[in-house]
Coordinates of C-alpha atoms and ligand atoms in Angstrom, one line a residue:
M121 CA 0.0 0.0 0.0
T122 CA 1.2 3.5 -0.6
A123 CA 0.5 5.9 2.2
S124 CA 1.6 9.1 0.7
P125 CA -1.4 11.4 0.9
D126 CA -2.2 13.4 -2.2
I127 CA -4.7 16.1 -1.5
K128 CA -5.4 16.7 -5.2
S129 CA -6.9 13.3 -6.1
A130 CA -10.6 12.3 -5.5
N131 CA -9.5 10.0 -2.7
H132 CA -6.8 12.0 -1.0
M133 CA -5.3 8.9 0.7
W134 CA -5.3 6.2 -1.9
G135 CA -5.1 8.4 -5.0
G136 CA -5.0 6.7 -8.4
R137 CA -7.0 3.6 -7.9
F138 CA -9.9 5.5 -6.4
A139 CA -12.4 7.7 -8.3
E140 CA -14.4 8.6 -5.1
G141 CA -13.8 9.4 -1.5
P142 CA -15.2 7.3 1.3
D143 CA -18.8 7.6 2.5
A144 CA -19.1 9.7 5.7
I145 CA -20.3 6.6 7.6
M146 CA -17.4 4.6 6.1
Q147 CA -15.1 7.2 7.5
A148 CA -16.7 7.0 10.9
I149 CA -16.4 3.2 11.2
N150 CA -12.9 3.1 9.5
A151 CA -11.0 5.9 11.2
S152 CA -9.0 5.0 14.3
I153 CA -7.5 8.4 14.9
G154 CA -9.9 9.1 17.7
F155 CA -8.1 6.5 19.9
D156 CA -4.9 5.6 18.3
K157 CA -3.6 9.1 18.6
R158 CA -2.5 7.7 22.0
L159 CA 0.3 5.8 20.1
Y160 CA 1.8 9.1 18.8
A161 CA 5.1 8.8 20.7
Q162 CA 5.6 5.2 19.9
D163 CA 4.7 5.9 16.2
I164 CA 7.3 8.8 16.0
A165 CA 10.0 6.8 17.8
G166 CA 9.4 3.8 15.4
S167 CA 9.6 6.1 12.3
R168 CA 12.8 7.8 13.6
A169 CA 14.4 4.4 14.1
H170 CA 13.3 3.3 10.7
A171 CA 14.5 6.5 8.9
A172 CA 17.9 6.2 10.6
M173 CA 18.2 2.6 9.5
L174 CA 17.1 3.4 5.9
A175 CA 20.1 5.9 5.8
A176 CA 22.6 3.6 7.5
T177 CA 21.8 1.0 4.9
G178 CA 22.0 3.4 2.0
I179 CA 18.2 3.1 1.1
I180 CA 17.7 6.8 1.5
T181 CA 20.2 9.6 1.8
P182 CA 21.6 10.9 5.0
S183 CA 20.2 14.4 4.3
D184 CA 16.7 12.9 3.7
A185 CA 16.9 10.9 6.9
E186 CA 18.0 14.0 8.8
A187 CA 15.0 16.0 7.5
I188 CA 12.7 13.2 8.4
G189 CA 14.2 12.8 11.9
E190 CA 14.0 16.5 12.6
G191 CA 10.5 16.9 11.1
L192 CA 9.2 14.1 13.3
L193 CA 10.5 15.9 16.3
T194 CA 8.5 18.9 15.2
V195 CA 5.5 16.8 14.8
L196 CA 6.1 15.3 18.3
S197 CA 6.3 18.7 19.9
E198 CA 3.1 19.9 18.0
I199 CA 1.2 16.9 19.4
E200 CA 2.5 17.4 22.9
T201 CA 1.6 21.1 23.0
G202 CA -1.8 20.4 21.6
A203 CA -1.1 22.4 18.3
F204 CA -1.3 19.3 16.0
P205 CA -4.2 19.3 13.6
F206 CA -5.6 15.7 13.9
R207 CA -7.7 14.8 10.9
T208 CA -10.2 12.0 10.8
D209 CA -10.0 11.8 7.0
L210 CA -6.5 10.7 7.4
E211 CA -7.7 7.6 9.2
D212 CA -5.1 6.9 11.9
I213 CA -2.1 8.1 13.7
H214 CA 0.3 6.7 11.2
M215 CA -1.2 8.7 8.3
N216 CA -1.7 11.8 10.4
V217 CA 1.9 11.9 11.4
E218 CA 3.2 11.2 7.9
N219 CA 1.0 13.7 6.3
R220 CA 2.0 16.4 8.7
L221 CA 5.6 15.5 8.2
K222 CA 5.1 16.1 4.5
E223 CA 3.7 19.5 5.1
I224 CA 6.7 20.4 7.3
V225 CA 9.6 18.8 5.3
G226 CA 8.2 18.2 1.8
T227 CA 9.6 15.5 -0.5
P228 CA 11.8 13.6 2.0
A229 CA 8.6 12.6 3.9
G230 CA 7.6 10.5 1.0
R231 CA 10.6 8.3 1.5
L232 CA 9.9 7.4 5.1
H233 CA 7.4 4.6 4.2
T234 CA 10.1 2.7 2.1
A235 CA 10.3 -0.9 3.2
R236 CA 7.5 -0.5 5.6
S237 CA 3.8 -0.9 5.9
R238 CA 1.2 0.3 8.4
N239 CA 0.9 -3.3 9.3
D240 CA 4.4 -3.6 10.8
Q241 CA 4.1 0.0 11.9
V242 CA 1.0 -0.5 14.0
A243 CA 2.5 -3.8 15.4
V244 CA 5.6 -2.0 16.6
D245 CA 3.7 1.0 18.0
F246 CA 1.3 -1.1 20.0
R247 CA 4.0 -3.4 21.3
L248 CA 6.0 -0.4 22.5
W249 CA 2.9 1.0 24.2
V250 CA 2.0 -2.3 26.0
R251 CA 5.6 -2.8 27.0
D252 CA 5.4 0.6 28.7
Q253 CA 2.2 -0.5 30.4
C254 CA 3.9 -3.6 31.7
D255 CA 6.6 -1.4 33.3
A256 CA 3.9 0.8 34.8
A257 CA 2.1 -2.2 36.2
I258 CA 5.3 -3.7 37.7
A259 CA 6.1 -0.3 39.3
G260 CA 2.5 0.1 40.7
L261 CA 2.5 -3.5 42.0
T262 CA 5.8 -2.9 43.8
L263 CA 4.4 0.2 45.6
L264 CA 1.3 -1.8 46.5
M265 CA 3.4 -4.7 47.9
R266 CA 5.3 -2.3 50.0
A267 CA 2.1 -1.0 51.5
F268 CA 1.0 -4.5 52.5
V269 CA 4.4 -5.3 53.9
A270 CA 4.3 -2.2 56.1
Q271 CA 1.0 -3.3 57.4
A272 CA 2.4 -6.8 58.0
E273 CA 5.4 -5.5 59.8
A274 CA 3.3 -3.3 62.2
G275 CA 0.9 -6.2 63.0
A276 CA 3.1 -9.3 62.8
D277 CA 1.7 -10.5 66.1
W278 CA -1.8 -9.0 66.2
V279 CA -4.3 -11.9 66.4
M280 CA -7.4 -12.1 64.3
P281 CA -9.7 -14.8 63.2
G282 CA -8.7 -16.7 60.1
F283 CA -11.6 -17.8 58.0
T284 CA -12.7 -20.6 55.7
H285 CA -16.2 -20.3 54.3
L286 CA -16.2 -17.0 56.0
Q287 CA -16.6 -18.9 59.2
T288 CA -14.1 -18.6 62.0
A289 CA -11.6 -21.3 61.4
Q290 CA -8.4 -20.7 63.4
P291 CA -6.6 -17.7 64.8
V292 CA -4.1 -16.1 62.6
T293 CA -2.0 -12.9 62.7
W294 CA -2.8 -9.7 60.9
G295 CA 0.7 -9.8 59.4
H296 CA 0.2 -13.2 57.9
H297 CA -3.1 -12.1 56.3
M298 CA -1.4 -9.0 54.8
L299 CA 1.4 -11.1 53.5
A300 CA -1.0 -13.5 51.7
Y301 CA -1.7 -10.5 49.4
V302 CA 1.9 -9.8 48.9
E303 CA 2.3 -13.3 47.5
M304 CA -0.5 -12.7 45.2
F305 CA 0.7 -9.4 43.9
A306 CA 4.2 -10.8 43.6
R307 CA 2.9 -13.4 41.2
D308 CA 1.1 -10.7 39.3
R309 CA 4.3 -8.8 39.0
S310 CA 6.1 -11.8 37.7
R311 CA 3.4 -12.3 35.1
F312 CA 4.0 -8.8 33.8
E313 CA 7.7 -9.3 33.8
D314 CA 7.4 -12.5 32.0
A315 CA 5.0 -11.1 29.3
R316 CA 7.3 -8.1 28.9
Q317 CA 10.2 -10.4 28.2
R318 CA 8.3 -12.4 25.7
M319 CA 6.9 -9.5 23.8
N320 CA 10.3 -7.7 23.6
E321 CA 10.8 -8.6 19.9
C322 CA 10.6 -6.1 17.2
P323 CA 8.1 -6.6 14.3
L324 CA 9.3 -3.5 12.3
G325 CA 10.6 -4.6 8.9
A326 CA 8.0 -7.4 8.5
A327 CA 6.5 -4.7 6.1
A328 CA 3.0 -5.6 4.9
L329 CA 3.4 -9.3 5.6
A330 CA 6.2 -10.9 3.5
G331 CA 9.2 -8.9 4.5
T332 CA 10.9 -6.5 2.0
G333 CA 13.1 -6.6 -1.0
F334 CA 15.1 -3.6 0.4
A335 CA 18.3 -4.6 2.2
I336 CA 17.1 -3.3 5.6
D337 CA 18.8 -3.9 8.9
R338 CA 16.2 -5.2 11.4
Q339 CA 18.8 -5.7 14.1
M340 CA 19.5 -2.0 14.0
T341 CA 15.8 -0.9 14.4
A342 CA 15.2 -3.6 17.1
R343 CA 18.2 -2.3 19.1
A344 CA 17.2 1.3 18.7
L345 CA 13.7 0.7 20.0
G346 CA 15.0 -1.3 23.1
F347 CA 14.0 -4.7 21.8
D348 CA 16.0 -7.8 22.4
R349 CA 15.9 -8.9 18.8
P350 CA 13.7 -8.7 15.6
T351 CA 10.7 -11.1 15.3
A352 CA 11.7 -14.1 13.2
N353 CA 8.6 -14.6 10.9
S354 CA 7.1 -11.6 9.0
L355 CA 3.7 -13.3 8.7
D356 CA 3.5 -13.8 12.5
S357 CA 4.9 -10.3 13.1
V358 CA 1.9 -8.5 11.6
S359 CA -0.8 -10.8 12.8
D360 CA 0.3 -11.4 16.4
R361 CA -1.5 -9.7 19.3
D362 CA -0.5 -12.2 21.9
F363 CA 1.4 -9.5 23.7
A364 CA -1.7 -7.5 24.3
L365 CA -3.6 -10.6 25.3
E366 CA -1.0 -11.6 27.8
F367 CA -1.0 -8.1 29.2
L368 CA -4.8 -8.3 29.5
A369 CA -4.7 -11.8 31.1
A370 CA -2.1 -10.6 33.7
S371 CA -4.3 -7.5 34.3
S372 CA -7.4 -9.6 34.8
I373 CA -5.7 -11.9 37.4
C374 CA -4.4 -8.9 39.2
A375 CA -7.8 -7.2 39.1
M376 CA -9.3 -10.3 40.5
H377 CA -6.7 -10.2 43.4
L378 CA -7.6 -6.5 44.0
S379 CA -11.3 -7.4 44.1
R380 CA -10.7 -10.0 46.7
F381 CA -9.1 -7.6 49.2
A382 CA -11.6 -5.0 48.3
E383 CA -14.3 -7.3 49.3
E384 CA -12.5 -8.1 52.6
L385 CA -12.3 -4.3 53.3
V386 CA -16.0 -3.9 52.6
I387 CA -16.8 -6.6 55.1
W388 CA -14.2 -5.6 57.6
S389 CA -15.2 -1.9 57.7
S390 CA -18.8 -2.7 58.3
A391 CA -20.3 -1.9 61.7
Q392 CA -20.8 -5.6 62.3
F393 CA -17.1 -6.4 61.9
R394 CA -15.2 -3.2 62.7
F395 CA -11.9 -5.0 61.9
V396 CA -10.6 -1.9 60.2
R397 CA -11.2 1.7 59.9
L398 CA -10.7 3.2 56.4
S399 CA -9.6 6.8 56.3
D400 CA -11.8 9.7 55.2
K401 CA -9.7 9.9 52.1
W402 CA -11.0 6.6 50.7
T403 CA -14.6 6.8 51.9
T404 CA -17.8 8.9 51.3
G405 CA -20.7 10.0 53.2
S406 CA -24.4 9.6 52.5
S407 CA -26.6 12.4 51.5
I408 CA -29.4 11.2 53.7
M409 CA -27.9 9.1 56.5
P410 CA -25.5 11.1 58.6
Q411 CA -23.9 8.2 60.3
K412 CA -22.7 6.6 57.0
K413 CA -19.1 6.2 55.9
N414 CA -19.2 4.2 52.8
P415 CA -16.2 2.2 51.5
D416 CA -16.7 3.4 47.9
A417 CA -13.1 3.1 46.8
A418 CA -13.1 -0.6 48.0
E419 CA -16.5 -1.3 46.3
L420 CA -15.2 0.2 43.0
L421 CA -12.0 -1.8 43.2
R422 CA -14.3 -4.9 43.7
A423 CA -16.1 -4.0 40.5
K424 CA -13.4 -2.8 38.2
I425 CA -12.4 -6.4 37.2
G426 CA -15.6 -6.3 35.1
R427 CA -14.0 -3.8 32.7
I428 CA -10.6 -5.5 32.7
L429 CA -11.9 -9.0 32.2
G430 CA -14.4 -7.6 29.7
A431 CA -11.5 -6.2 27.6
T432 CA -9.7 -9.5 27.8
V433 CA -12.8 -11.4 26.5
A434 CA -13.3 -8.7 23.8
L435 CA -9.8 -9.0 22.4
F436 CA -9.9 -12.8 22.5
T437 CA -13.1 -12.6 20.6
V438 CA -11.7 -10.3 18.0
M439 CA -8.6 -12.4 17.4
K440 CA -10.4 -15.8 17.4
G441 CA -10.5 -17.3 14.0
L442 CA -8.7 -14.5 12.1
P443 CA -6.8 -16.0 9.2
L444 CA -3.2 -14.8 8.7
T445 CA -2.1 -12.1 8.5
Y446 CA -3.4 -8.6 9.3
S447 CA -7.1 -8.0 9.0
K448 CA -8.8 -4.8 9.8
D449 CA -10.6 -6.5 12.7
M450 CA -7.3 -6.0 14.5
Q451 CA -7.9 -2.3 14.7
E452 CA -10.4 -3.2 17.4
D453 CA -7.5 -4.3 19.6
K454 CA -6.6 -0.9 21.0
E455 CA -9.4 0.8 22.9
Q456 CA -10.0 -2.2 25.1
V457 CA -6.3 -2.4 26.0
F458 CA -6.2 1.4 26.6
D459 CA -9.2 1.2 28.9
A460 CA -8.0 -1.8 30.8
A461 CA -4.5 -0.4 31.3
D462 CA -5.9 2.9 32.5
T463 CA -8.2 1.1 34.9
L464 CA -5.6 -1.1 36.2
M465 CA -3.1 1.7 37.0
L466 CA -5.9 3.7 38.7
C467 CA -6.9 0.6 40.7
L468 CA -3.3 -0.1 41.9
A469 CA -2.8 3.5 43.0
A470 CA -6.1 3.5 44.8
M471 CA -5.5 0.3 46.6
T472 CA -2.0 1.4 47.5
G473 CA -3.4 4.6 49.1
M474 CA -6.2 2.7 50.9
V475 CA -3.8 0.0 52.4
G476 CA -1.4 2.7 53.5
D477 CA -4.1 4.6 55.3
M478 CA -6.2 1.9 56.8
T479 CA -6.1 1.2 60.6
A480 CA -6.6 -2.2 62.0
N481 CA -8.8 -2.3 65.1
R482 CA -6.5 -4.5 67.3
A483 CA -8.9 -5.0 70.1
V484 CA -11.8 -5.9 67.9
L485 CA -9.6 -8.3 66.0
A486 CA -8.4 -10.0 69.2
A487 CA -11.8 -10.4 70.6
A488 CA -13.0 -11.9 67.4
A489 CA -10.1 -14.2 67.2
A490 CA -11.0 -15.6 70.6
S491 CA -14.6 -16.2 69.7
G492 CA -16.2 -18.9 67.6
F493 CA -14.2 -21.7 69.2
S494 CA -11.3 -20.7 67.2
T495 CA -8.8 -22.8 69.2
A496 CA -10.8 -26.1 68.7
T497 CA -8.1 -27.5 66.5
D498 CA -5.5 -26.6 69.1
L499 CA -7.5 -28.6 71.7
A500 CA -7.7 -31.6 69.3
D501 CA -3.9 -31.4 68.6
W502 CA -3.4 -31.3 72.4
L503 CA -5.4 -34.5 72.9
V504 CA -3.2 -36.2 70.2
R505 CA 0.0 -34.9 71.6
E506 CA -0.6 -35.2 75.3
L507 CA -3.0 -38.1 75.6
G508 CA -2.0 -40.1 72.5
L509 CA -5.5 -40.1 71.0
P510 CA -5.8 -40.8 67.3
F511 CA -6.6 -37.5 65.6
R512 CA -10.1 -38.7 64.5
E513 CA -11.0 -39.5 68.1
A514 CA -9.5 -36.2 69.3
H515 CA -11.7 -34.5 66.7
H516 CA -14.8 -36.2 68.1
V517 CA -13.9 -35.4 71.8
T518 CA -13.3 -31.7 70.8
G519 CA -16.5 -31.5 68.9
T520 CA -18.4 -32.7 71.9
L521 CA -16.7 -30.0 74.1
V522 CA -17.6 -27.4 71.5
A523 CA -21.2 -28.5 71.6
L524 CA -21.2 -28.3 75.4
A525 CA -19.7 -24.8 75.4
E526 CA -22.1 -23.7 72.7
A527 CA -25.0 -25.1 74.8
K528 CA -23.7 -23.2 77.9
G529 CA -23.1 -20.0 75.8
C530 CA -19.5 -19.8 76.7
D531 CA -16.1 -20.3 75.0
L532 CA -13.8 -23.3 75.2
P533 CA -11.5 -21.8 77.9
D534 CA -14.6 -21.1 80.2
L535 CA -15.3 -24.9 80.5
S536 CA -14.2 -26.2 83.9
I537 CA -11.8 -29.1 84.1
A538 CA -14.5 -31.3 85.7
E539 CA -16.8 -30.5 82.6
M540 CA -14.0 -31.5 80.3
C541 CA -13.1 -34.7 82.2
A542 CA -16.7 -35.8 81.9
V543 CA -16.2 -35.9 78.1
H544 CA -12.7 -37.4 78.3
P545 CA -11.2 -38.5 81.7
G546 CA -7.6 -37.9 80.7
I547 CA -7.9 -34.1 80.2
N548 CA -5.9 -32.1 82.8
P549 CA -5.4 -28.4 83.6
S550 CA -2.4 -28.0 81.2
V551 CA -5.0 -28.0 78.4
Y552 CA -5.8 -24.3 79.1
S553 CA -2.4 -23.3 77.8
V554 CA -3.5 -24.2 74.2
L555 CA -6.9 -22.6 74.4
G556 CA -5.6 -19.1 74.3
V557 CA -5.3 -17.5 70.8
E558 CA -1.8 -16.0 71.5
N559 CA -0.4 -19.4 72.2
S560 CA -2.3 -20.8 69.3
V561 CA -0.7 -18.5 66.7
R562 CA 2.7 -18.7 68.4
S563 CA 2.6 -22.5 68.0
R564 CA 2.1 -22.4 64.2
Q565 CA 5.8 -22.4 63.5
S566 CA 5.7 -24.5 60.4
Y567 CA 7.4 -22.8 57.4
G568 CA 4.9 -20.3 55.9
G569 CA 2.7 -20.6 59.1
T570 CA 1.0 -17.8 61.0
A571 CA 3.4 -17.7 64.0
P572 CA 4.6 -14.1 64.5
D573 CA 8.3 -15.3 64.1
Q574 CA 7.5 -16.8 60.8
V575 CA 5.6 -13.6 59.8
R576 CA 8.6 -11.4 60.8
A577 CA 11.0 -13.6 58.7
Q578 CA 8.7 -13.3 55.7
V579 CA 8.5 -9.5 56.3
A580 CA 12.3 -9.3 56.3
R581 CA 12.5 -11.3 53.1
W582 CA 10.0 -9.0 51.3
Q583 CA 11.6 -5.8 52.6
K584 CA 14.9 -7.0 51.2
A585 CA 13.3 -8.0 47.9
L586 CA 11.3 -4.8 47.5
A587 CA 14.1 -2.4 48.6
Ligands
LIG677 N1 -5.3 1.8 11.9 C1 -4.8 0.5 11.7 C2 -4.9 -0.4 12.9 O1 -5.1 0.1 13.9 C3 -3.4 0.6 11.2 C4 -3.0 -0.6 10.3 C5 -3.7 -0.5 9.0 N2 -3.3 -1.4 8.1 C6 -4.0 -1.6 6.9 N3 -3.6 -2.5 6.2 N4 -5.1 -1.0 6.7 O2 -4.9 -1.6 12.8

């Protein structure tokens, strides 16, 4: 395709072959400039690298390359100052930049598109953009992890109930709970790192689909744009959008993690739980109920995965079944990724702020940790260890004691030794030492367990890793 705009012909983009211009509705459905203008910096960087390579290989003259390079910098500053005249009739960012370049530098501009097509051009632009977003996600996740580690350090030994089925299960420590999220976000971070590494190959030079007859130097443009190497198959180069899909997949998993902690915050900040207090900065009031402090930021973080996962499904749906190589369908790749990336970065920042500002209600956490027969497993373990009961029998004896306490409306440590001996004669007063929540969490010293010592060791590991 020739992309040299010629204002004088009936169709000022495609010239000779076309006797008529496009229908207005065709222009509306076809133009991508409304959104792909976001790729301007990547488009200009790609064109500058391409022009420098064309000169280095003797395909264009050094003076033409210099005029192109300088002119592109002028275009860049026009866009950045808002002076650039974006034109819908020029379809996309690539044609807009090239057309403006022609207005600025004249004839040399027409040589820029030698040995190139918009197919490899958009592929390289979009890869560069998504690569930047991976870096932004990695940076945002690092800040978020630090916020969780700070909470974990402060509350390494604060006891709270641990839940399964949202029912009190066993006492755990606040620090341990915070570090569970650090593990999740660390996996997210490694997914972005991994995707970034895989996408870091340069499709520029694949041209329309088959490569080019010009003796270009793809190593040179790859290096200039910070890629590890050029892509190895020209057909794949212009038809691949895996890099965007991987970014969206990693974003979706990350958004899912954000939604889980968001949900915990919604529950924990309720009047029924009062586990945490969210700061005024991340909550809103009600226009009618003066007592209300709503966890809006947390609720929105719980919801945003809808957009991000939606974008992921949308792009999969666009790409599914597309024959090689480029099809215009693929122009539908960008808006979803832009929205998902914007959403993710906003979510990471909001969660980081909220986690940094939230205050755990230690007394409430401790009281909740001690209720709900949370040390029943410790009692069963004691029966195994001290009285040599098989675990299944210890489980049964403990269940009977829990039923007794429940009937009496008290907790396990409130049962007298006589009451316990009536259920199993071997029980002696040393049992009370395992019924307290502090002892319970301290005892869970297995690697990765909730004991404060274990939590402190993990906090130290993360502080070092995140420094
Ligand atoms: N605006 C197009 C896109 O976003 C650029 C590539 C156009 N290529 C083509 N052969 N029409 O995909």
